[in-house]
PDB file of C-alpha atoms in Angstrom:
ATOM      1  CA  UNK A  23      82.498  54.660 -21.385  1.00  0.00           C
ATOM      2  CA  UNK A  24      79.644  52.039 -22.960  1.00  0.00           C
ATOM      3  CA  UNK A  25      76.640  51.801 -21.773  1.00  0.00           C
ATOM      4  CA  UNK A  26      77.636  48.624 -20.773  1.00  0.00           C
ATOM      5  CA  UNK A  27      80.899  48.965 -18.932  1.00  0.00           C
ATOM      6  CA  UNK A  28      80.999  50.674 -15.340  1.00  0.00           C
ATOM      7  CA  UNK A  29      83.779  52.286 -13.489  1.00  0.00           C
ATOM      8  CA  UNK A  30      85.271  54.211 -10.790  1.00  0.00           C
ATOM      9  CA  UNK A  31      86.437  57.764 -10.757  1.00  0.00           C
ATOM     10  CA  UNK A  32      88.184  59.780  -8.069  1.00  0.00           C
ATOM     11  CA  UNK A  33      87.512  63.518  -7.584  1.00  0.00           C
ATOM     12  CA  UNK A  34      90.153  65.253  -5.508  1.00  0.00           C
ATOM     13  CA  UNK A  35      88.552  68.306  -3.615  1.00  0.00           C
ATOM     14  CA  UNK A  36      91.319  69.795  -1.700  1.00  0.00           C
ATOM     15  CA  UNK A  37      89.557  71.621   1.481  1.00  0.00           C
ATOM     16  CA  UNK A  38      86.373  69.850   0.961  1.00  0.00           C
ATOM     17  CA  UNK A  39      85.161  68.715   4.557  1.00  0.00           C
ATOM     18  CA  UNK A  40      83.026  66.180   3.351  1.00  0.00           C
ATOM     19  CA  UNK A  41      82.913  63.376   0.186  1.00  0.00           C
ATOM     20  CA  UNK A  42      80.237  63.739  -2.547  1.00  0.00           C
ATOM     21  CA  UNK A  43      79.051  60.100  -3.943  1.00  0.00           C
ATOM     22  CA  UNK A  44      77.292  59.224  -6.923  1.00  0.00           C
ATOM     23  CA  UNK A  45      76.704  56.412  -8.666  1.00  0.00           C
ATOM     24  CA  UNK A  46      74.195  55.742 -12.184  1.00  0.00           C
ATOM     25  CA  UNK A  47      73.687  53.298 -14.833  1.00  0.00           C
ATOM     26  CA  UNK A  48      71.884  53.850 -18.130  1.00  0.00           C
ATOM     27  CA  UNK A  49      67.929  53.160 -18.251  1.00  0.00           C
ATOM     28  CA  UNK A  50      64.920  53.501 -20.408  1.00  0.00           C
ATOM     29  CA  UNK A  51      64.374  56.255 -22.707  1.00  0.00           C
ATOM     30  CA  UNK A  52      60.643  58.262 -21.867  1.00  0.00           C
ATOM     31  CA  UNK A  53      58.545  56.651 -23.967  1.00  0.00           C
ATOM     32  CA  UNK A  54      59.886  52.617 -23.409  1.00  0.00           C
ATOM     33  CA  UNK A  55      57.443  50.221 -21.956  1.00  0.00           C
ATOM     34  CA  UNK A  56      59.701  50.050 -18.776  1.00  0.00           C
ATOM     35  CA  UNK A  57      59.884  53.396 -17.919  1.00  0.00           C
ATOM     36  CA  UNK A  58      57.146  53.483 -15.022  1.00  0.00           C
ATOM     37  CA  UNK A  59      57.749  50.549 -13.737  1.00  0.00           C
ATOM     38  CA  UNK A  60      61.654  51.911 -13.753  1.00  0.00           C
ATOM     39  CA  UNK A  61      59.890  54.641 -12.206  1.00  0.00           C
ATOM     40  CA  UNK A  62      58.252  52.602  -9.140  1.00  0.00           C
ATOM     41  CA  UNK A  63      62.101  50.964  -8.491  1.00  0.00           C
ATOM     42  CA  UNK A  64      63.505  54.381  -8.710  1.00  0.00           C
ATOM     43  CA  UNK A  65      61.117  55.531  -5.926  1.00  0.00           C
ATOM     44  CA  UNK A  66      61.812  52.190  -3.719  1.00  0.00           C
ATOM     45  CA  UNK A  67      65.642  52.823  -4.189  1.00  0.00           C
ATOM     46  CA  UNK A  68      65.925  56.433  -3.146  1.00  0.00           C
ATOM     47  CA  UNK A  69      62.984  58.271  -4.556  1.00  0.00           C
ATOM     48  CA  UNK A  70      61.904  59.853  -0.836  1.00  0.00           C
ATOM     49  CA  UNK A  71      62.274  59.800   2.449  1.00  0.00           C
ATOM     50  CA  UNK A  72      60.531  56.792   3.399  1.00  0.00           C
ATOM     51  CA  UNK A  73      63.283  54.807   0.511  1.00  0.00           C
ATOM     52  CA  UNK A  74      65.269  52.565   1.253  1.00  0.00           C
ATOM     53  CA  UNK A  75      68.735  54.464   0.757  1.00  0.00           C
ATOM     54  CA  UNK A  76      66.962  56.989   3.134  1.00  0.00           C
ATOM     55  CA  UNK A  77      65.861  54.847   5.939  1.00  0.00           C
ATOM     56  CA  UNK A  78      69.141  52.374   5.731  1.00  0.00           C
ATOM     57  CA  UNK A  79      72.140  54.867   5.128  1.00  0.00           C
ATOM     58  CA  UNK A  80      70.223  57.747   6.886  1.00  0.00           C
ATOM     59  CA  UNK A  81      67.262  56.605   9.755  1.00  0.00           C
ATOM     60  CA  UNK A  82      69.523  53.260  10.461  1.00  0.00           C
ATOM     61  CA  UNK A  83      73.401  53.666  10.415  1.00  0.00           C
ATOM     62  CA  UNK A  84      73.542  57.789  10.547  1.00  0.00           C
ATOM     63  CA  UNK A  85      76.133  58.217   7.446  1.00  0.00           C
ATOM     64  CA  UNK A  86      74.377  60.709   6.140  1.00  0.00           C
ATOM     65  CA  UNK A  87      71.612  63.768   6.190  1.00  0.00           C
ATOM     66  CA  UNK A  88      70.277  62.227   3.089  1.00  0.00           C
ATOM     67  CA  UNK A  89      70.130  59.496   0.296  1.00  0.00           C
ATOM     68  CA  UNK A  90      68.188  59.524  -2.941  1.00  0.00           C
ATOM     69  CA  UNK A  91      67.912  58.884  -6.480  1.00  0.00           C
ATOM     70  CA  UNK A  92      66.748  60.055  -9.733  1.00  0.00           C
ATOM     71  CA  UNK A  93      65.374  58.264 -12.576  1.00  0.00           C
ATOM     72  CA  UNK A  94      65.901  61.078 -15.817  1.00  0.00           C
ATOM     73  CA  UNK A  95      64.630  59.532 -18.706  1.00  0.00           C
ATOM     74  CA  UNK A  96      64.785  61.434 -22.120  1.00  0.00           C
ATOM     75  CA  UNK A  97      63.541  60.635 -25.845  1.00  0.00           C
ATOM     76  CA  UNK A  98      66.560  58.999 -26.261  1.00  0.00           C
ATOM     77  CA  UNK A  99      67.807  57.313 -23.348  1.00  0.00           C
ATOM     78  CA  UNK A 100      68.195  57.723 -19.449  1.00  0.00           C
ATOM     79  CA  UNK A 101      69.710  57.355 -16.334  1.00  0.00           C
ATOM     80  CA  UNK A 102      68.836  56.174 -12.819  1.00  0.00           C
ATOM     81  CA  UNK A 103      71.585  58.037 -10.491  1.00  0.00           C
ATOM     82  CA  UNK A 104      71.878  58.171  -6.640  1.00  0.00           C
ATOM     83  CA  UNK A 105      73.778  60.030  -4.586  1.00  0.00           C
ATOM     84  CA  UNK A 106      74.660  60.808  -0.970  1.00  0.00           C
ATOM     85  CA  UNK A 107      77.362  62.999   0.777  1.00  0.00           C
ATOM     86  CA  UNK A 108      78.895  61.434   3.853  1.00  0.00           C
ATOM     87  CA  UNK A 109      82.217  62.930   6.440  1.00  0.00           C
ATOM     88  CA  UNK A 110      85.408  61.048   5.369  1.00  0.00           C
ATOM     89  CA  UNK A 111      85.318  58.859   8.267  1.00  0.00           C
ATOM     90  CA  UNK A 112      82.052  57.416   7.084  1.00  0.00           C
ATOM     91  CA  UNK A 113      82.833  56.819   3.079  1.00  0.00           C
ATOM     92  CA  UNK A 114      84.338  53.001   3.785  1.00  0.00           C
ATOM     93  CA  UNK A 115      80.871  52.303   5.552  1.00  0.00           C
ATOM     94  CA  UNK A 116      78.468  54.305   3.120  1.00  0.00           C
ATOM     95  CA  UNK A 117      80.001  52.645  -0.256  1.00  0.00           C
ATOM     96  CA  UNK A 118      79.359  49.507   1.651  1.00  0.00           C
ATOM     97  CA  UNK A 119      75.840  50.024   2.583  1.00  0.00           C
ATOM     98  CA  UNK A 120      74.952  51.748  -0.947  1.00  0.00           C
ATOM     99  CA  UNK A 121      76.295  48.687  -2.866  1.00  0.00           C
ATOM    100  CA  UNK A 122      74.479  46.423  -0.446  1.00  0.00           C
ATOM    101  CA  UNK A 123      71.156  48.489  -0.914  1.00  0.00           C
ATOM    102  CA  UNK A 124      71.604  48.599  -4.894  1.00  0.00           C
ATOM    103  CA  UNK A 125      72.698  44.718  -5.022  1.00  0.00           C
ATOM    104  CA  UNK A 126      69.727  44.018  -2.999  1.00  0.00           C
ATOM    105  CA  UNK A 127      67.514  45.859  -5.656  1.00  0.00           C
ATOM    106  CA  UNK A 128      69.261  43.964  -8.315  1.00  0.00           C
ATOM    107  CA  UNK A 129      68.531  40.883  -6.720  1.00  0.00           C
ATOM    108  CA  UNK A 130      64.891  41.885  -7.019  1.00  0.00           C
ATOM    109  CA  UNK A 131      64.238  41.751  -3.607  1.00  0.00           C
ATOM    110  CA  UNK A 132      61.369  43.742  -3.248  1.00  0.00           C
ATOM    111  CA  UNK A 133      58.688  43.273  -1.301  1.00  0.00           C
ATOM    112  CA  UNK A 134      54.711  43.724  -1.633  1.00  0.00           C
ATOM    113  CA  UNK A 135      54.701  46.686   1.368  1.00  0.00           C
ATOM    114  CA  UNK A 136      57.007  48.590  -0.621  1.00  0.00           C
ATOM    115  CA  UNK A 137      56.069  48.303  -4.207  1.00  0.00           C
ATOM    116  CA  UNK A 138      52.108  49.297  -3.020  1.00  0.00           C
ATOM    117  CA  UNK A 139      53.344  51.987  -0.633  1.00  0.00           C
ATOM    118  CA  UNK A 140      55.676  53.636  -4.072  1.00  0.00           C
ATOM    119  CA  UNK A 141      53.024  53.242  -6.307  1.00  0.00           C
ATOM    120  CA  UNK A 142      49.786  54.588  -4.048  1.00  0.00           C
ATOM    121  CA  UNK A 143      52.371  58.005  -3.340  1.00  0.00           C
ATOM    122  CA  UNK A 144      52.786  57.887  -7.092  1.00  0.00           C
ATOM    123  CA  UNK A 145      49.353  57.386  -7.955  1.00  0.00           C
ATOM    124  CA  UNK A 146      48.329  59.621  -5.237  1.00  0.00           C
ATOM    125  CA  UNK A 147      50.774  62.760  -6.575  1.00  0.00           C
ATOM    126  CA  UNK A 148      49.772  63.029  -9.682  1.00  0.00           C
ATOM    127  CA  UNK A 149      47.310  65.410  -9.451  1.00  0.00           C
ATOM    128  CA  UNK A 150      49.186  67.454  -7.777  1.00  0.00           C
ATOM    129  CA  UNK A 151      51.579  67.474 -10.580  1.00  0.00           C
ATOM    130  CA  UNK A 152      48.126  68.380 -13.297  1.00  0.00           C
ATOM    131  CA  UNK A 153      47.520  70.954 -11.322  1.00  0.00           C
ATOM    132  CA  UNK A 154      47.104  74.651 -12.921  1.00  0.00           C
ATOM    133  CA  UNK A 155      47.907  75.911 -16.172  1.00  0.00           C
ATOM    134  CA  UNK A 156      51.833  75.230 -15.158  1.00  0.00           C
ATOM    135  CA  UNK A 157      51.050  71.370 -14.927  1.00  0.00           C
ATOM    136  CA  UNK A 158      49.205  71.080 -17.677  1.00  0.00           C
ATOM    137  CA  UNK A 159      51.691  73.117 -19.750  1.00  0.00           C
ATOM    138  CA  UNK A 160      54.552  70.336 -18.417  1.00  0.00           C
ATOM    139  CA  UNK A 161      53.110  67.550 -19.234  1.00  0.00           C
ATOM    140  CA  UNK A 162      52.132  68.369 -22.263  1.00  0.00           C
ATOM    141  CA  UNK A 163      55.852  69.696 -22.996  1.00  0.00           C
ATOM    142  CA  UNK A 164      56.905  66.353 -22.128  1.00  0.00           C
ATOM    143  CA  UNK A 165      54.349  64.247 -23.997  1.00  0.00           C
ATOM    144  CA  UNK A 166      55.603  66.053 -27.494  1.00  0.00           C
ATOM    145  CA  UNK A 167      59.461  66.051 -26.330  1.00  0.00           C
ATOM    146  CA  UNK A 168      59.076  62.353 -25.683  1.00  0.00           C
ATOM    147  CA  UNK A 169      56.867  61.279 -28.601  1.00  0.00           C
ATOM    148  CA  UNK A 170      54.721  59.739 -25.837  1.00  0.00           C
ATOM    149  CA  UNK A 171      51.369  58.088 -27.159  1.00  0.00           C
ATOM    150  CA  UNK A 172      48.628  60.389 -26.909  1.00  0.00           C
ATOM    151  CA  UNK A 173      46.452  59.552 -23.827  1.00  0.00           C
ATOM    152  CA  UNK A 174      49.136  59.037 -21.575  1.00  0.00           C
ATOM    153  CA  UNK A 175      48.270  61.516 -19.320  1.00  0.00           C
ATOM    154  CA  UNK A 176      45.075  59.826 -18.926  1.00  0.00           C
ATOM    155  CA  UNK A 177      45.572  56.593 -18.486  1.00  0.00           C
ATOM    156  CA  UNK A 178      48.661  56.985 -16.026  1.00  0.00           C
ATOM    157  CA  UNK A 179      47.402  56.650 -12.775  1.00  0.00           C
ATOM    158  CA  UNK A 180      45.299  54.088 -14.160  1.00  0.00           C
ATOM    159  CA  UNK A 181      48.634  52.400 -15.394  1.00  0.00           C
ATOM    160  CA  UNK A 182      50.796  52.417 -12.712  1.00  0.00           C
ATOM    161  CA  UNK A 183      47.750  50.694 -10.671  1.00  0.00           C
ATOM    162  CA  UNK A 184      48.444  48.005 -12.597  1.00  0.00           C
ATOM    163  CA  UNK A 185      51.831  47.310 -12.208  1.00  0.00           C
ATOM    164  CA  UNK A 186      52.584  43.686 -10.500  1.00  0.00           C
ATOM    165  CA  UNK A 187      55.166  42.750  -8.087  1.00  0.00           C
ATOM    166  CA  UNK A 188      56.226  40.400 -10.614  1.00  0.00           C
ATOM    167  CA  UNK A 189      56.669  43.119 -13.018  1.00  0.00           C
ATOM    168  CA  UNK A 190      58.710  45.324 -10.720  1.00  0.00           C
ATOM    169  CA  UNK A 191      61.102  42.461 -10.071  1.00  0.00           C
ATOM    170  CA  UNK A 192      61.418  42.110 -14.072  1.00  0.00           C
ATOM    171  CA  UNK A 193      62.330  45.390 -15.083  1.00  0.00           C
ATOM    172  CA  UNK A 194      64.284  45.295 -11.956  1.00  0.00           C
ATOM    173  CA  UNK A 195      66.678  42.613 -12.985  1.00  0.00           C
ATOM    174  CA  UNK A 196      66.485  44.184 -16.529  1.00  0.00           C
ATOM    175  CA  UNK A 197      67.996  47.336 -15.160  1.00  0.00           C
ATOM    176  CA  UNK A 198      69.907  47.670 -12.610  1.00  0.00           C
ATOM    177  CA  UNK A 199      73.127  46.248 -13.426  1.00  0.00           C
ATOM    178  CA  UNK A 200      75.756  46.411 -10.659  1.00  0.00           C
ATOM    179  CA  UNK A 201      78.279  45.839 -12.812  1.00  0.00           C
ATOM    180  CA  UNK A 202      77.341  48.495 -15.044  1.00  0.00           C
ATOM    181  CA  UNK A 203      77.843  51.215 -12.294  1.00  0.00           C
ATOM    182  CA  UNK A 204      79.628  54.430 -12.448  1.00  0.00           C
ATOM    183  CA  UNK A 205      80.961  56.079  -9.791  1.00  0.00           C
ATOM    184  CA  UNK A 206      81.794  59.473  -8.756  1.00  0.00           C
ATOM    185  CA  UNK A 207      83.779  59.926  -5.495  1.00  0.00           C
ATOM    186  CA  UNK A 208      84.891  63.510  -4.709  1.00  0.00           C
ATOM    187  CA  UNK A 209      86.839  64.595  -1.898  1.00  0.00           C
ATOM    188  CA  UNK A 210      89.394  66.124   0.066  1.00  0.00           C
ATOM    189  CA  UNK A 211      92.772  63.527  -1.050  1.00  0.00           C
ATOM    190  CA  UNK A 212      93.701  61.672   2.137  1.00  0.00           C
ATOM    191  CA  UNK A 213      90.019  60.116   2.325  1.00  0.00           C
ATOM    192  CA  UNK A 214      90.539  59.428  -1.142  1.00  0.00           C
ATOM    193  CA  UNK A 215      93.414  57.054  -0.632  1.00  0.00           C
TER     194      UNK A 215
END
């Protein structure tokens, strides 16, 4: 599969009791320009329980325990994935409300509340993630694995501050491509058909 072309692939599960869901699309490598405002989308999409694939599929029409999604970006290349399990009864009405959710995003239909509330908790959690020999160790670890410019540790919060709306809604329609989806449906047959 391109990185260009989506798709649709059934998992049978025999005796599973409930369906699996996942859907991604390419995205940024590490060290690309987009890659925290990709980062502020991500966490708007799915990237916590205050999201908007939590609150909709989980707070607001019950289809599942959880939503979220992951933004794994590499030296190379990346991918922004979410996923969701659901009881068969529910899958018609969860693939529904996930494309809706991801089209919206598309769209770039984001609004001010949300992009300030994703980037003060990501602002905000950083330290946490410096903290300790550990921390430090990671993010140095990544800064050499992703050939990131040196300083970027400390000019990040700093960065992401700066991020627009405008901005988010550019690398938004940059990135996520609906038609570029993959999915990944696994499950017992008959909810399959």
């Amino acid at each position: 599969v391109s990185s260009n072309a989506g798709g649709v692939w059934l998992v049978e599960r025999p005796g599973a009791e409930q369906v699996s869901i996942a859907v991604g699309l390419m995205a940024t490598p590490r060290n690309h320009p987009d890659f925290l405002p990709l980062r502020v989308v991500n966490h708007i999409l799915g990237g916590g329980a205050s999201s908007r694939l939590f609150t909709q599929l989980r707070d607001r029409e019950g289809l599942t325990y959880g939503a979220y999604s992951r933004l794994d970006c590499g030296r190379w290349g990346g991918d922004l994935t979410a996923a969701l399990t659901v009881a068969p009864e529910k899958l018609s009405r969860a693939l529904v409300s996930l494309s809706r959710e991801i089209n919206r995003l598309a769209s770039g239909d984001i609004s001010l509340v949300e992009s300030k509330h994703s980037l003060h908790y990501l602002v905000g959690s950083f330290p946490q993630r410096a903290c300790g020999l550990a921390g430090v160790s990671s993010l140095t670890t990544a800064a050499w694995m992703h050939d990131l410019p040196s300083g970027v540790w400390r000019d990040y919060q700093s960065d992401l501050s700066a991020l627009s709306l405008d901005r988010l809604v550019s690398v938004t329609k940059k990135w996520i491509r609906p038609e570029s989806l993959c999915w990944v449906i696994a499950g017992p047959p008959k909810a399959l058909e």
